[in-house]
Structure formats: C-alpha cells, structure tokens
Amino acid sequence: MNNRDIAAVLRRIADLLDIEGDNPFRANAYRRAAQAIETCRQPVAELADVTALPGVGKGVAAVVDELVATGRSTLLEELEAKIPAGLLALLRVPGLGPKKIGVLYRELGITSLADLEKALNEQRVRALPGFGAKTEQNLRQALRAATQRPERLPLAYVLPVAEAIEQHLASLEAVARFSRAGSLRRWKETVKDLDFVVATALPEEVADALAAMPGVARVIAKGPTKVSVELDLTWPVTVDFRLVPPEAFASALHHFTGSAEHHVRLRQRAKAKGLSLSEYGAEEAASGRRIAFASEEALYAALDLPYIPPELREGEDEIEAAEAGRLPRLIAEADVRGDLHLHTTWSDGGNTIEEMAEAARLRGYAYIAVTDHSQSLKIAGGLSPKELAAQREAIADLNKRWDDFAVLTGVEMDILPDGRLDYPDDVLKELDVVIGSIHQRFRQDADTLTKRIIGAIENTHVDIIAHPTGRLIARRDPYPLNLDAVFEAARETGTALELNSNPNRLDLKPEHLRRAKALGVPIAIGSDAHSVAELDNIRAGVGTARRGWLEKTDVLNTRPLDALLAYLRRNG
Ligand code: DGT
Ligand code: CA
Ligand code: CA
Ligand code: ZN
C-alpha cells in the first residue's frame, strides 16, 4: 500500500465515523492524518514511527501499522459491518457530507439513495436539525444530477470495465481472437456502449460463457452471432459482443468499428467501384462474387485506398486525405520516449521519485520529468523553493544510477489568480521543465483567464501549459478562453501545449490538436500520473493524439533526450 492508498483508507474511516456520529474529533483526527500521510515524502511503510508525522496520534498510528503489515484494517471492517453499505453512495450527492448522512440515517432510517429520494419527496427531511426547506430543495436537485446516468459514458468510467472484459475474453479457450470495436476502439472520449468482435469456431460455447460472465445484471440478447449484456455498475454499461468465424474477423471488425458516418462514405466509394460492403466483406455487383478480407488493410486496398486507422474513421475528411496521399503517419505508443508530467510523494503522488523512474525505465522510456505541485497548492503538498532545491539534489543523486535513463527536474507551477507565477524567475531557471497550470479561480472571465495563460506562456522559463482548457469530461465545461490567442502566443514563443492523458481530462481535445498542429504549436503528451499504475494513462493520451491527426514529429516527448534538452534550453 502506498501513501495515497493508506490516506484513502483513513478518509473512509473518517467518513464512517462521522456517519456513526459518536465522536467528531476522532473522525477529524483520521482526516488530518490522511492529509499528513498523503503529503509525506517518504513511504509511510518505511517509517520507524508513524506518530512522528504531524497530526498522527497513537490510535491512527495503530491503524496505519496494521495496514502496512497486512493491507487490511480491523477498524474499517468493523465500521463497514455496522454501517449499511448504501449510505456511502449518499456521499456522491453534492451538499451531503458524512455528518448530515449520519443524521438522515439515525433520524429517518435512510440507508440508500432511493430512501433519500422518498424522504425528500415526502418533505420529511426539512424538519431535521441542520436541514430546512431550502436544503431539502437543493438536495432534491443534487440527487437528480448525481444519480442520473449521463447519456454517453465518459471514457474514464468505461476503460477499467473494458480492460476487465478483455481479461475475461483472453481467459476463454474457445475464443481464437478478439478486439475492441466501436467508439471504444476509435478512442472517443465518451461512449454509448462497448463493442467487441470475437472470432470463434465454437459460438454457442462462447455465447454461454459471455452471458454468464461476472457482473452481468441482465442478458439483453444471446445467440450464435451476438451477445448483448448489461453490467451491474453505478451507471449500467451495455456490452455488445459480435461472434464471427475466424475467417470473417477482419471484415466484421471493420464493420463494427464504424463510425457509421465513415461507413456511409466508404460505401459510396465502394459502389462507384462496383462493390457492396457489408459486415461479411464485399460483394462484386456484376458477378455476385463474395470477398472476405484477410485484413482491414486488404479492405481499404480493394477500394484503392491506403489503410485508414480507426481513430480517423469519423466521416470527416479522412477519405479525401487518404485518396490524396495526405494521411498522417499517426503517432504510436512506442514513439513516446518519456513522460513530462508526473507527481511523486514529494507532493500528492503515491510513489517515490525512484519508483516512478524505475517503472518508467521498464516501460522503455529514456526520461521522465518530475513535476510536483508548487507552493500555493497547499492541499496537494506543493513544494517551497527550499523543498524544490532539496528535490533537485535528490534527483541529481539518483541520476548517477543509470546511463540509459534520465530524471529531469521540474514543477507543475500554479498560475496564480492575479496572473503572477508561483515562483520567481531565479527558482524557475534552475529547473529543466516548467509546466504552467491553472488549478484555482477558473471561473474568471475569458479575458482574465486568457491573460493569465498568455502571461505564463510569455515567461521564458515556462515550457508547457498543462490541461489548457481545464475541462473534466462530462463533469466540468472548459473554461471560457480565447484559444486562438493562446495558440498564437504558444506558436510565437515556441511553448508547448499539453495533451493531458488523464482519461477524465484528455485536454487539449482532438479538434484543438489538429488546429495546434496546423499552426506548428508543439504538443506534450503527459500522463499526469500520481502513481506507477497511472503511467498507463499515456495510452488514452496517444489514442486522443491520433484522433487529432498528430504525428511523431508534432509531439515534444517523442524526441530523444538530446533534442528534448535542446528544446528546453531554447531560451538559454
Ligand atoms: P457509440 O454511440 O459510442 O456506441 O458509437 P459506436 O460507433 O460504437 O456505435 P454502435 O455501438 O451503435 O455501433 C458500433 C459500430 O457498428 C458502428 O460504429 C458502425 C456499426 N453499425 C452499427 N449499426 C449500424 C448500422 O445500422 N449501419 C451501419 N452501417 N453500421 C452500423
Ligand atoms: Ca458502441
Ligand atoms: Ca453497440
Ligand atoms: Zn499534474
């Protein structure tokens, strides 16, 4: 368990203690300890005495010691046994903290979202201490917003589900091959449902296995060519499996990858060549001869086109570009040489610099930049100039270890609400990579926000602007920004804009990336990893970059170390 995991358990204990309502001071002690541990630089597991940390008393320390030794907590298990599980779901309703949830539970016996909705509708909540008619009204709205399934599910929500399904498919002996299809394969940022194409000689057996897969709430359809299931999750997810004989795999995969718009245009082109396309392949109109394609490449070749990758199949101008020989050679995951945005235990990350570096090196990277948070972001353990200097020394030391890998020094520096930067120039000039970031006061007007960002771009030490539009997919709109002005300033100064790969962000998005590329603005794909596991975010970033038609040369962190360093030192 890393520091972040331990902090999460302590926060859960605090919430449960508050719901139980016996001692608010005790709950707060757990929260304070969680904060101290999350921002503690050293792995807590390595500390001889946890009570040495500020705000960590004996009681909490015993829980931490147990977690470190066994990965479990008896206290947490006792609380979970005592408190109905449904109550934790209530924490998702904005405006409902654990204390209020405790009151709802003890006074009204509410144990689920459904109970809450009923009580609100019957106006039983307004009479409770600390509530009132206005709160009741607000809660009714918040409940609706929090529980409503968005029409399209965000990628961040479905990716772990898709990965679990892939593990299951890989474990089935009767499955010869399988692939993602649909919008998931095209790396769209939201999806309606998940699609998989499965090649098998034993369709009945595979259909039975898929319908019986763990987590299936309902089988919508089941036959030898298609299985459709609904998974039991907070927001139910529908999964479509198409079962095909192995020789039909490529044609079916192409068909079910879509998009529908791409297919409409492709079919027009096929028709002009005397072919009709279907999920089984093509048919020659004149002779009636059927063609099953051995690969998607062969399908496009039959239409006199080069291969068009899934991420471009949106029915925009990809077929014209293919015809004219103007398709980009899309960036691939293997082109990424390093990660320029990640966090460690020095701020709010879960792993040490060393752990992040070793994991990155094992991925085949040649470098990483350590970009922890800056001093004004206190909640995330932002570093003072002194701490930053100490971190630089630690990194210099660590770098002696490898001759095929480098850790660059850096920071993710807040651009303050008044436009100032969070460190003076003499601190910034010592760092290899400076990322400018807006985390506070992003409800300012477009003019103010644009000026803040351009001010940072114009600082000679700032190399990259992180998550430039600040959006959270399906949760928070992008800030109002004059993006053209931002792009122009980035182009003039040679400052890179980030494609943040956290699947909740994917910021910049594909249409922005295409514009940035056309202007010659360099893009940096950063994982924004807060743990070793999150280095994997880069895959969603590369998928999104491909949707934005980016090539290897458009992306800063595909450069070898020397060329990257030359870029970072472009202003001396
Ligand atoms: P979404 O809305 O995120 O699920 O997007 P897709 O593209 O995954 O759409 P979906 O799941 O309805 O269908 C998957 C693919 O199957 C779609 O991209 C193209 C193909 N497809 C499905 N239904 C039809 C259809 O009625 N006509 C054609 N031409 N293609 C279809
Ligand atoms: Ca789909
Ligand atoms: Ca579908
Ligand atoms: Zn970050």
PDB file of C-alpha atoms in Angstrom, residues 259-507:
ATOM      1  CA  SER A 259     -18.097   5.099 -37.377  1.00  0.00           C
ATOM      2  CA  ALA A 260     -21.435   4.940 -39.127  1.00  0.00           C
ATOM      3  CA  GLU A 261     -20.511   8.209 -40.918  1.00  0.00           C
ATOM      4  CA  HIS A 262     -17.198   6.810 -42.163  1.00  0.00           C
ATOM      5  CA  HIS A 263     -19.029   3.750 -43.470  1.00  0.00           C
ATOM      6  CA  VAL A 264     -21.602   5.783 -45.358  1.00  0.00           C
ATOM      7  CA  ARG A 265     -18.791   7.499 -47.283  1.00  0.00           C
ATOM      8  CA  LEU A 266     -16.845   4.318 -47.764  1.00  0.00           C
ATOM      9  CA  ARG A 267     -19.896   2.582 -49.214  1.00  0.00           C
ATOM     10  CA  GLN A 268     -20.450   5.370 -51.712  1.00  0.00           C
ATOM     11  CA  ARG A 269     -16.892   4.893 -52.865  1.00  0.00           C
ATOM     12  CA  ALA A 270     -17.311   1.102 -52.997  1.00  0.00           C
ATOM     13  CA  LYS A 271     -20.467   1.406 -55.064  1.00  0.00           C
ATOM     14  CA  ALA A 272     -18.673   3.539 -57.623  1.00  0.00           C
ATOM     15  CA  LYS A 273     -16.186   0.668 -57.937  1.00  0.00           C
ATOM     16  CA  GLY A 274     -18.942  -1.918 -58.330  1.00  0.00           C
ATOM     17  CA  LEU A 275     -18.623  -3.325 -54.803  1.00  0.00           C
ATOM     18  CA  SER A 276     -21.118  -3.519 -51.974  1.00  0.00           C
ATOM     19  CA  LEU A 277     -19.746  -3.634 -48.434  1.00  0.00           C
ATOM     20  CA  SER A 278     -21.252  -5.493 -45.500  1.00  0.00           C
ATOM     21  CA  GLU A 279     -20.187  -6.947 -42.187  1.00  0.00           C
ATOM     22  CA  TYR A 280     -19.207 -10.128 -44.078  1.00  0.00           C
ATOM     23  CA  GLY A 281     -16.909  -8.389 -46.546  1.00  0.00           C
ATOM     24  CA  ALA A 282     -17.689  -7.199 -50.060  1.00  0.00           C
ATOM     25  CA  GLU A 283     -19.713  -8.457 -52.975  1.00  0.00           C
ATOM     26  CA  GLU A 284     -18.993  -7.693 -56.635  1.00  0.00           C
ATOM     27  CA  ALA A 285     -22.207  -6.262 -58.072  1.00  0.00           C
ATOM     28  CA  ALA A 286     -21.538  -7.600 -61.570  1.00  0.00           C
ATOM     29  CA  SER A 287     -20.509 -11.182 -60.756  1.00  0.00           C
ATOM     30  CA  GLY A 288     -22.048 -11.690 -57.319  1.00  0.00           C
ATOM     31  CA  ARG A 289     -18.628 -12.902 -56.169  1.00  0.00           C
ATOM     32  CA  ARG A 290     -18.035 -12.533 -52.419  1.00  0.00           C
ATOM     33  CA  ILE A 291     -14.779 -11.309 -50.929  1.00  0.00           C
ATOM     34  CA  ALA A 292     -13.834 -11.957 -47.314  1.00  0.00           C
ATOM     35  CA  PHE A 293     -10.964  -9.661 -46.385  1.00  0.00           C
ATOM     36  CA  ALA A 294      -7.958 -11.127 -44.605  1.00  0.00           C
ATOM     37  CA  SER A 295      -7.203  -7.774 -43.018  1.00  0.00           C
ATOM     38  CA  GLU A 296      -8.570  -4.245 -42.770  1.00  0.00           C
ATOM     39  CA  GLU A 297      -5.647  -3.184 -44.973  1.00  0.00           C
ATOM     40  CA  ALA A 298      -6.957  -5.509 -47.684  1.00  0.00           C
ATOM     41  CA  LEU A 299     -10.405  -3.956 -47.414  1.00  0.00           C
ATOM     42  CA  TYR A 300      -9.076  -0.454 -47.976  1.00  0.00           C
ATOM     43  CA  ALA A 301      -6.792  -1.710 -50.751  1.00  0.00           C
ATOM     44  CA  ALA A 302      -9.831  -3.130 -52.559  1.00  0.00           C
ATOM     45  CA  LEU A 303     -11.144   0.449 -52.608  1.00  0.00           C
ATOM     46  CA  ASP A 304      -7.773   1.765 -53.843  1.00  0.00           C
ATOM     47  CA  LEU A 305      -7.116   3.443 -50.529  1.00  0.00           C
ATOM     48  CA  PRO A 306      -4.278   3.226 -48.034  1.00  0.00           C
ATOM     49  CA  TYR A 307      -5.195   1.884 -44.601  1.00  0.00           C
ATOM     50  CA  ILE A 308      -7.191   4.394 -42.562  1.00  0.00           C
ATOM     51  CA  PRO A 309      -6.630   3.868 -38.803  1.00  0.00           C
ATOM     52  CA  PRO A 310      -9.719   3.581 -36.547  1.00  0.00           C
ATOM     53  CA  GLU A 311      -9.062   6.897 -34.791  1.00  0.00           C
ATOM     54  CA  LEU A 312      -9.504   8.746 -38.101  1.00  0.00           C
ATOM     55  CA  ARG A 313     -12.717   6.982 -39.132  1.00  0.00           C
ATOM     56  CA  GLU A 314     -15.105   9.757 -38.156  1.00  0.00           C
ATOM     57  CA  GLY A 315     -16.536  10.617 -41.570  1.00  0.00           C
ATOM     58  CA  GLU A 316     -14.789  13.977 -41.708  1.00  0.00           C
ATOM     59  CA  ASP A 317     -12.139  14.429 -44.414  1.00  0.00           C
ATOM     60  CA  GLU A 318     -10.177  11.191 -43.870  1.00  0.00           C
ATOM     61  CA  ILE A 319     -11.217   9.517 -47.118  1.00  0.00           C
ATOM     62  CA  GLU A 320     -10.249  12.567 -49.200  1.00  0.00           C
ATOM     63  CA  ALA A 321      -6.941  12.734 -47.354  1.00  0.00           C
ATOM     64  CA  ALA A 322      -6.348   9.028 -47.964  1.00  0.00           C
ATOM     65  CA  GLU A 323      -7.160   9.402 -51.637  1.00  0.00           C
ATOM     66  CA  ALA A 324      -4.776  12.331 -51.991  1.00  0.00           C
ATOM     67  CA  GLY A 325      -1.989  10.534 -50.124  1.00  0.00           C
ATOM     68  CA  ARG A 326      -2.231  13.108 -47.310  1.00  0.00           C
ATOM     69  CA  LEU A 327      -2.999  10.776 -44.414  1.00  0.00           C
ATOM     70  CA  PRO A 328      -0.800  11.451 -41.396  1.00  0.00           C
ATOM     71  CA  ARG A 329       1.583   8.766 -40.186  1.00  0.00           C
ATOM     72  CA  LEU A 330      -0.064   8.705 -36.794  1.00  0.00           C
ATOM     73  CA  ILE A 331       1.978   8.732 -33.623  1.00  0.00           C
ATOM     74  CA  ALA A 332       2.107   5.338 -31.866  1.00  0.00           C
ATOM     75  CA  GLU A 333       2.609   4.499 -28.198  1.00  0.00           C
ATOM     76  CA  ALA A 334       6.101   3.189 -28.998  1.00  0.00           C
ATOM     77  CA  ASP A 335       7.108   6.637 -30.306  1.00  0.00           C
ATOM     78  CA  VAL A 336       6.744   8.134 -26.821  1.00  0.00           C
ATOM     79  CA  ARG A 337      10.227   8.402 -25.326  1.00  0.00           C
ATOM     80  CA  GLY A 338       9.348   9.815 -21.942  1.00  0.00           C
ATOM     81  CA  ASP A 339       6.801  11.401 -19.663  1.00  0.00           C
ATOM     82  CA  LEU A 340       6.970  15.120 -18.878  1.00  0.00           C
ATOM     83  CA  HIS A 341       4.158  15.382 -16.329  1.00  0.00           C
ATOM     84  CA  LEU A 342       4.022  13.235 -13.203  1.00  0.00           C
ATOM     85  CA  HIS A 343       3.802  13.521  -9.434  1.00  0.00           C
ATOM     86  CA  THR A 344       5.637  11.799  -6.612  1.00  0.00           C
ATOM     87  CA  THR A 345       5.435  11.510  -2.829  1.00  0.00           C
ATOM     88  CA  TRP A 346       7.115  14.921  -2.667  1.00  0.00           C
ATOM     89  CA  SER A 347       3.661  16.410  -3.368  1.00  0.00           C
ATOM     90  CA  ASP A 348       0.454  14.377  -3.739  1.00  0.00           C
ATOM     91  CA  GLY A 349       1.708  11.345  -5.658  1.00  0.00           C
ATOM     92  CA  GLY A 350       1.639   7.832  -4.254  1.00  0.00           C
ATOM     93  CA  ASN A 351       5.103   6.642  -5.317  1.00  0.00           C
ATOM     94  CA  THR A 352       8.628   7.917  -4.754  1.00  0.00           C
ATOM     95  CA  ILE A 353      10.758   9.508  -7.488  1.00  0.00           C
ATOM     96  CA  GLU A 354      12.784   6.326  -7.583  1.00  0.00           C
ATOM     97  CA  GLU A 355       9.718   4.100  -8.023  1.00  0.00           C
ATOM     98  CA  MET A 356       8.307   6.307 -10.765  1.00  0.00           C
ATOM     99  CA  ALA A 357      11.685   6.381 -12.527  1.00  0.00           C
ATOM    100  CA  GLU A 358      12.218   2.614 -12.375  1.00  0.00           C
ATOM    101  CA  ALA A 359       8.691   1.964 -13.666  1.00  0.00           C
ATOM    102  CA  ALA A 360       9.165   4.468 -16.498  1.00  0.00           C
ATOM    103  CA  ARG A 361      12.504   2.921 -17.425  1.00  0.00           C
ATOM    104  CA  LEU A 362      10.892  -0.534 -17.539  1.00  0.00           C
ATOM    105  CA  ARG A 363       8.306   0.836 -19.969  1.00  0.00           C
ATOM    106  CA  GLY A 364      11.210   1.639 -22.267  1.00  0.00           C
ATOM    107  CA  TYR A 365      11.246   5.379 -21.649  1.00  0.00           C
ATOM    108  CA  ALA A 366      14.502   7.308 -21.878  1.00  0.00           C
ATOM    109  CA  TYR A 367      13.465  10.057 -19.467  1.00  0.00           C
ATOM    110  CA  ILE A 368      10.847  11.478 -17.129  1.00  0.00           C
ATOM    111  CA  ALA A 369      10.397  14.926 -15.667  1.00  0.00           C
ATOM    112  CA  VAL A 370       9.335  15.097 -12.033  1.00  0.00           C
ATOM    113  CA  THR A 371       6.698  17.834 -11.931  1.00  0.00           C
ATOM    114  CA  ASP A 372       5.255  18.027  -8.441  1.00  0.00           C
ATOM    115  CA  HIS A 373       2.901  20.808  -7.401  1.00  0.00           C
ATOM    116  CA  SER A 374       4.043  24.309  -6.468  1.00  0.00           C
ATOM    117  CA  GLN A 375       3.855  26.102  -3.149  1.00  0.00           C
ATOM    118  CA  SER A 376       0.441  27.771  -3.358  1.00  0.00           C
ATOM    119  CA  LEU A 377      -1.309  24.433  -3.921  1.00  0.00           C
ATOM    120  CA  LYS A 378      -1.090  23.561  -0.234  1.00  0.00           C
ATOM    121  CA  ILE A 379      -3.823  20.956  -0.328  1.00  0.00           C
ATOM    122  CA  ALA A 380      -1.698  18.911  -2.752  1.00  0.00           C
ATOM    123  CA  GLY A 381       1.508  19.327  -0.758  1.00  0.00           C
ATOM    124  CA  GLY A 382       3.037  21.958  -3.065  1.00  0.00           C
ATOM    125  CA  LEU A 383       6.792  22.498  -2.650  1.00  0.00           C
ATOM    126  CA  SER A 384       8.501  25.605  -1.282  1.00  0.00           C
ATOM    127  CA  PRO A 385      11.595  26.853  -3.156  1.00  0.00           C
ATOM    128  CA  LYS A 386      13.712  25.207  -0.473  1.00  0.00           C
ATOM    129  CA  GLU A 387      11.991  21.855  -0.884  1.00  0.00           C
ATOM    130  CA  LEU A 388      12.325  22.164  -4.635  1.00  0.00           C
ATOM    131  CA  ALA A 389      16.079  22.703  -4.230  1.00  0.00           C
ATOM    132  CA  ALA A 390      16.287  19.627  -1.996  1.00  0.00           C
ATOM    133  CA  GLN A 391      14.367  17.635  -4.589  1.00  0.00           C
ATOM    134  CA  ARG A 392      16.819  18.747  -7.281  1.00  0.00           C
ATOM    135  CA  GLU A 393      19.672  17.394  -5.206  1.00  0.00           C
ATOM    136  CA  ALA A 394      17.882  14.098  -4.641  1.00  0.00           C
ATOM    137  CA  ILE A 395      17.316  13.801  -8.389  1.00  0.00           C
ATOM    138  CA  ALA A 396      20.962  14.607  -9.208  1.00  0.00           C
ATOM    139  CA  ASP A 397      21.949  11.816  -6.859  1.00  0.00           C
ATOM    140  CA  LEU A 398      19.502   9.347  -8.362  1.00  0.00           C
ATOM    141  CA  ASN A 399      20.688  10.120 -11.892  1.00  0.00           C
ATOM    142  CA  LYS A 400      24.097   8.596 -11.119  1.00  0.00           C
ATOM    143  CA  ARG A 401      22.390   5.236 -11.229  1.00  0.00           C
ATOM    144  CA  TRP A 402      21.670   4.954 -14.984  1.00  0.00           C
ATOM    145  CA  ASP A 403      23.432   5.691 -18.225  1.00  0.00           C
ATOM    146  CA  ASP A 404      20.353   4.919 -20.372  1.00  0.00           C
ATOM    147  CA  PHE A 405      17.778   6.924 -18.473  1.00  0.00           C
ATOM    148  CA  ALA A 406      17.453  10.449 -17.082  1.00  0.00           C
ATOM    149  CA  VAL A 407      15.241  12.074 -14.490  1.00  0.00           C
ATOM    150  CA  LEU A 408      14.695  15.736 -15.335  1.00  0.00           C
ATOM    151  CA  THR A 409      13.853  18.256 -12.659  1.00  0.00           C
ATOM    152  CA  GLY A 410      10.640  20.191 -12.985  1.00  0.00           C
ATOM    153  CA  VAL A 411       7.496  21.537 -11.447  1.00  0.00           C
ATOM    154  CA  GLU A 412       3.819  21.879 -12.217  1.00  0.00           C
ATOM    155  CA  MET A 413       3.558  25.511 -11.231  1.00  0.00           C
ATOM    156  CA  ASP A 414       0.310  27.252 -10.493  1.00  0.00           C
ATOM    157  CA  ILE A 415      -0.540  30.343 -12.458  1.00  0.00           C
ATOM    158  CA  LEU A 416      -1.975  32.466  -9.643  1.00  0.00           C
ATOM    159  CA  PRO A 417      -5.385  34.161  -9.851  1.00  0.00           C
ATOM    160  CA  ASP A 418      -3.790  37.579 -10.419  1.00  0.00           C
ATOM    161  CA  GLY A 419      -1.623  36.229 -13.240  1.00  0.00           C
ATOM    162  CA  ARG A 420       1.618  36.044 -11.251  1.00  0.00           C
ATOM    163  CA  LEU A 421       3.555  32.796 -11.289  1.00  0.00           C
ATOM    164  CA  ASP A 422       4.017  30.758  -8.133  1.00  0.00           C
ATOM    165  CA  TYR A 423       7.839  31.109  -8.119  1.00  0.00           C
ATOM    166  CA  PRO A 424      10.229  33.906  -9.061  1.00  0.00           C
ATOM    167  CA  ASP A 425      12.396  33.517 -12.169  1.00  0.00           C
ATOM    168  CA  ASP A 426      15.532  32.647 -10.211  1.00  0.00           C
ATOM    169  CA  VAL A 427      13.770  29.496  -8.926  1.00  0.00           C
ATOM    170  CA  LEU A 428      12.364  28.582 -12.351  1.00  0.00           C
ATOM    171  CA  LYS A 429      15.648  28.983 -14.184  1.00  0.00           C
ATOM    172  CA  GLU A 430      17.179  26.121 -12.189  1.00  0.00           C
ATOM    173  CA  LEU A 431      14.609  23.597 -13.451  1.00  0.00           C
ATOM    174  CA  ASP A 432      14.665  21.527 -16.636  1.00  0.00           C
ATOM    175  CA  VAL A 433      10.897  21.505 -17.216  1.00  0.00           C
ATOM    176  CA  VAL A 434       8.433  24.147 -16.047  1.00  0.00           C
ATOM    177  CA  ILE A 435       4.746  23.393 -16.571  1.00  0.00           C
ATOM    178  CA  GLY A 436       2.286  26.243 -16.053  1.00  0.00           C
ATOM    179  CA  SER A 437      -1.111  25.198 -14.747  1.00  0.00           C
ATOM    180  CA  ILE A 438      -4.383  26.740 -13.639  1.00  0.00           C
ATOM    181  CA  HIS A 439      -5.934  24.982 -10.634  1.00  0.00           C
ATOM    182  CA  GLN A 440      -7.563  27.880  -8.807  1.00  0.00           C
ATOM    183  CA  ARG A 441     -10.158  30.513  -9.683  1.00  0.00           C
ATOM    184  CA  PHE A 442     -11.022  29.156 -13.098  1.00  0.00           C
ATOM    185  CA  ARG A 443     -14.435  30.845 -13.042  1.00  0.00           C
ATOM    186  CA  GLN A 444     -12.895  34.174 -14.044  1.00  0.00           C
ATOM    187  CA  ASP A 445     -13.984  35.735 -17.333  1.00  0.00           C
ATOM    188  CA  ALA A 446     -12.421  34.718 -20.650  1.00  0.00           C
ATOM    189  CA  ASP A 447     -10.282  37.817 -20.894  1.00  0.00           C
ATOM    190  CA  THR A 448      -8.726  37.395 -17.450  1.00  0.00           C
ATOM    191  CA  LEU A 449      -8.111  33.663 -17.919  1.00  0.00           C
ATOM    192  CA  THR A 450      -6.608  34.173 -21.369  1.00  0.00           C
ATOM    193  CA  LYS A 451      -4.284  36.844 -19.982  1.00  0.00           C
ATOM    194  CA  ARG A 452      -3.246  34.556 -17.122  1.00  0.00           C
ATOM    195  CA  ILE A 453      -2.293  31.778 -19.521  1.00  0.00           C
ATOM    196  CA  ILE A 454      -0.591  34.026 -22.064  1.00  0.00           C
ATOM    197  CA  GLY A 455       1.360  35.690 -19.257  1.00  0.00           C
ATOM    198  CA  ALA A 456       2.737  32.273 -18.307  1.00  0.00           C
ATOM    199  CA  ILE A 457       3.445  31.381 -21.945  1.00  0.00           C
ATOM    200  CA  GLU A 458       5.469  34.570 -22.316  1.00  0.00           C
ATOM    201  CA  ASN A 459       7.728  33.745 -19.370  1.00  0.00           C
ATOM    202  CA  THR A 460      10.959  32.428 -20.889  1.00  0.00           C
ATOM    203  CA  HIS A 461      11.204  29.617 -18.331  1.00  0.00           C
ATOM    204  CA  VAL A 462       7.748  28.128 -18.925  1.00  0.00           C
ATOM    205  CA  ASP A 463       7.948  25.177 -21.343  1.00  0.00           C
ATOM    206  CA  ILE A 464       4.487  23.606 -21.282  1.00  0.00           C
ATOM    207  CA  ILE A 465       0.931  24.689 -20.388  1.00  0.00           C
ATOM    208  CA  ALA A 466      -0.886  21.781 -18.711  1.00  0.00           C
ATOM    209  CA  HIS A 467      -4.507  20.823 -19.462  1.00  0.00           C
ATOM    210  CA  PRO A 468      -5.068  24.159 -21.224  1.00  0.00           C
ATOM    211  CA  THR A 469      -8.892  24.291 -21.175  1.00  0.00           C
ATOM    212  CA  GLY A 470      -9.456  22.776 -17.703  1.00  0.00           C
ATOM    213  CA  ARG A 471     -12.403  20.646 -18.719  1.00  0.00           C
ATOM    214  CA  LEU A 472     -13.387  17.426 -16.929  1.00  0.00           C
ATOM    215  CA  ILE A 473     -15.222  15.122 -19.327  1.00  0.00           C
ATOM    216  CA  ALA A 474     -18.966  15.014 -18.548  1.00  0.00           C
ATOM    217  CA  ARG A 475     -18.310  16.895 -15.275  1.00  0.00           C
ATOM    218  CA  ARG A 476     -16.898  20.352 -15.912  1.00  0.00           C
ATOM    219  CA  ASP A 477     -17.005  22.524 -19.018  1.00  0.00           C
ATOM    220  CA  PRO A 478     -13.777  24.002 -20.393  1.00  0.00           C
ATOM    221  CA  TYR A 479     -13.021  27.477 -19.102  1.00  0.00           C
ATOM    222  CA  PRO A 480     -14.045  30.292 -21.355  1.00  0.00           C
ATOM    223  CA  LEU A 481     -10.768  31.062 -23.149  1.00  0.00           C
ATOM    224  CA  ASN A 482      -9.660  32.797 -26.276  1.00  0.00           C
ATOM    225  CA  LEU A 483      -7.914  29.699 -27.576  1.00  0.00           C
ATOM    226  CA  ASP A 484      -6.798  31.337 -30.814  1.00  0.00           C
ATOM    227  CA  ALA A 485      -4.874  33.900 -28.807  1.00  0.00           C
ATOM    228  CA  VAL A 486      -3.370  31.149 -26.630  1.00  0.00           C
ATOM    229  CA  PHE A 487      -2.305  29.165 -29.716  1.00  0.00           C
ATOM    230  CA  GLU A 488      -0.801  32.276 -31.269  1.00  0.00           C
ATOM    231  CA  ALA A 489       1.218  33.078 -28.126  1.00  0.00           C
ATOM    232  CA  ALA A 490       2.383  29.455 -27.905  1.00  0.00           C
ATOM    233  CA  ARG A 491       3.450  29.484 -31.543  1.00  0.00           C
ATOM    234  CA  GLU A 492       5.344  32.764 -31.199  1.00  0.00           C
ATOM    235  CA  THR A 493       7.257  31.677 -28.099  1.00  0.00           C
ATOM    236  CA  GLY A 494       7.629  28.006 -29.037  1.00  0.00           C
ATOM    237  CA  THR A 495       5.839  26.989 -25.842  1.00  0.00           C
ATOM    238  CA  ALA A 496       4.277  23.524 -25.890  1.00  0.00           C
ATOM    239  CA  LEU A 497       0.635  22.896 -25.040  1.00  0.00           C
ATOM    240  CA  GLU A 498      -0.210  19.732 -23.180  1.00  0.00           C
ATOM    241  CA  LEU A 499      -2.409  16.860 -24.136  1.00  0.00           C
ATOM    242  CA  ASN A 500      -3.145  15.731 -20.581  1.00  0.00           C
ATOM    243  CA  SER A 501      -3.745  11.962 -20.701  1.00  0.00           C
ATOM    244  CA  ASN A 502      -5.765  11.587 -17.529  1.00  0.00           C
ATOM    245  CA  PRO A 503      -8.860   9.974 -19.093  1.00  0.00           C
ATOM    246  CA  ASN A 504     -11.060  12.395 -17.140  1.00  0.00           C
ATOM    247  CA  ARG A 505      -9.381  15.308 -18.904  1.00  0.00           C
ATOM    248  CA  LEU A 506      -7.995  14.472 -22.382  1.00  0.00           C
ATOM    249  CA  ASP A 507      -7.232  18.168 -22.694  1.00  0.00           C
TER     250      ASP A 507
END
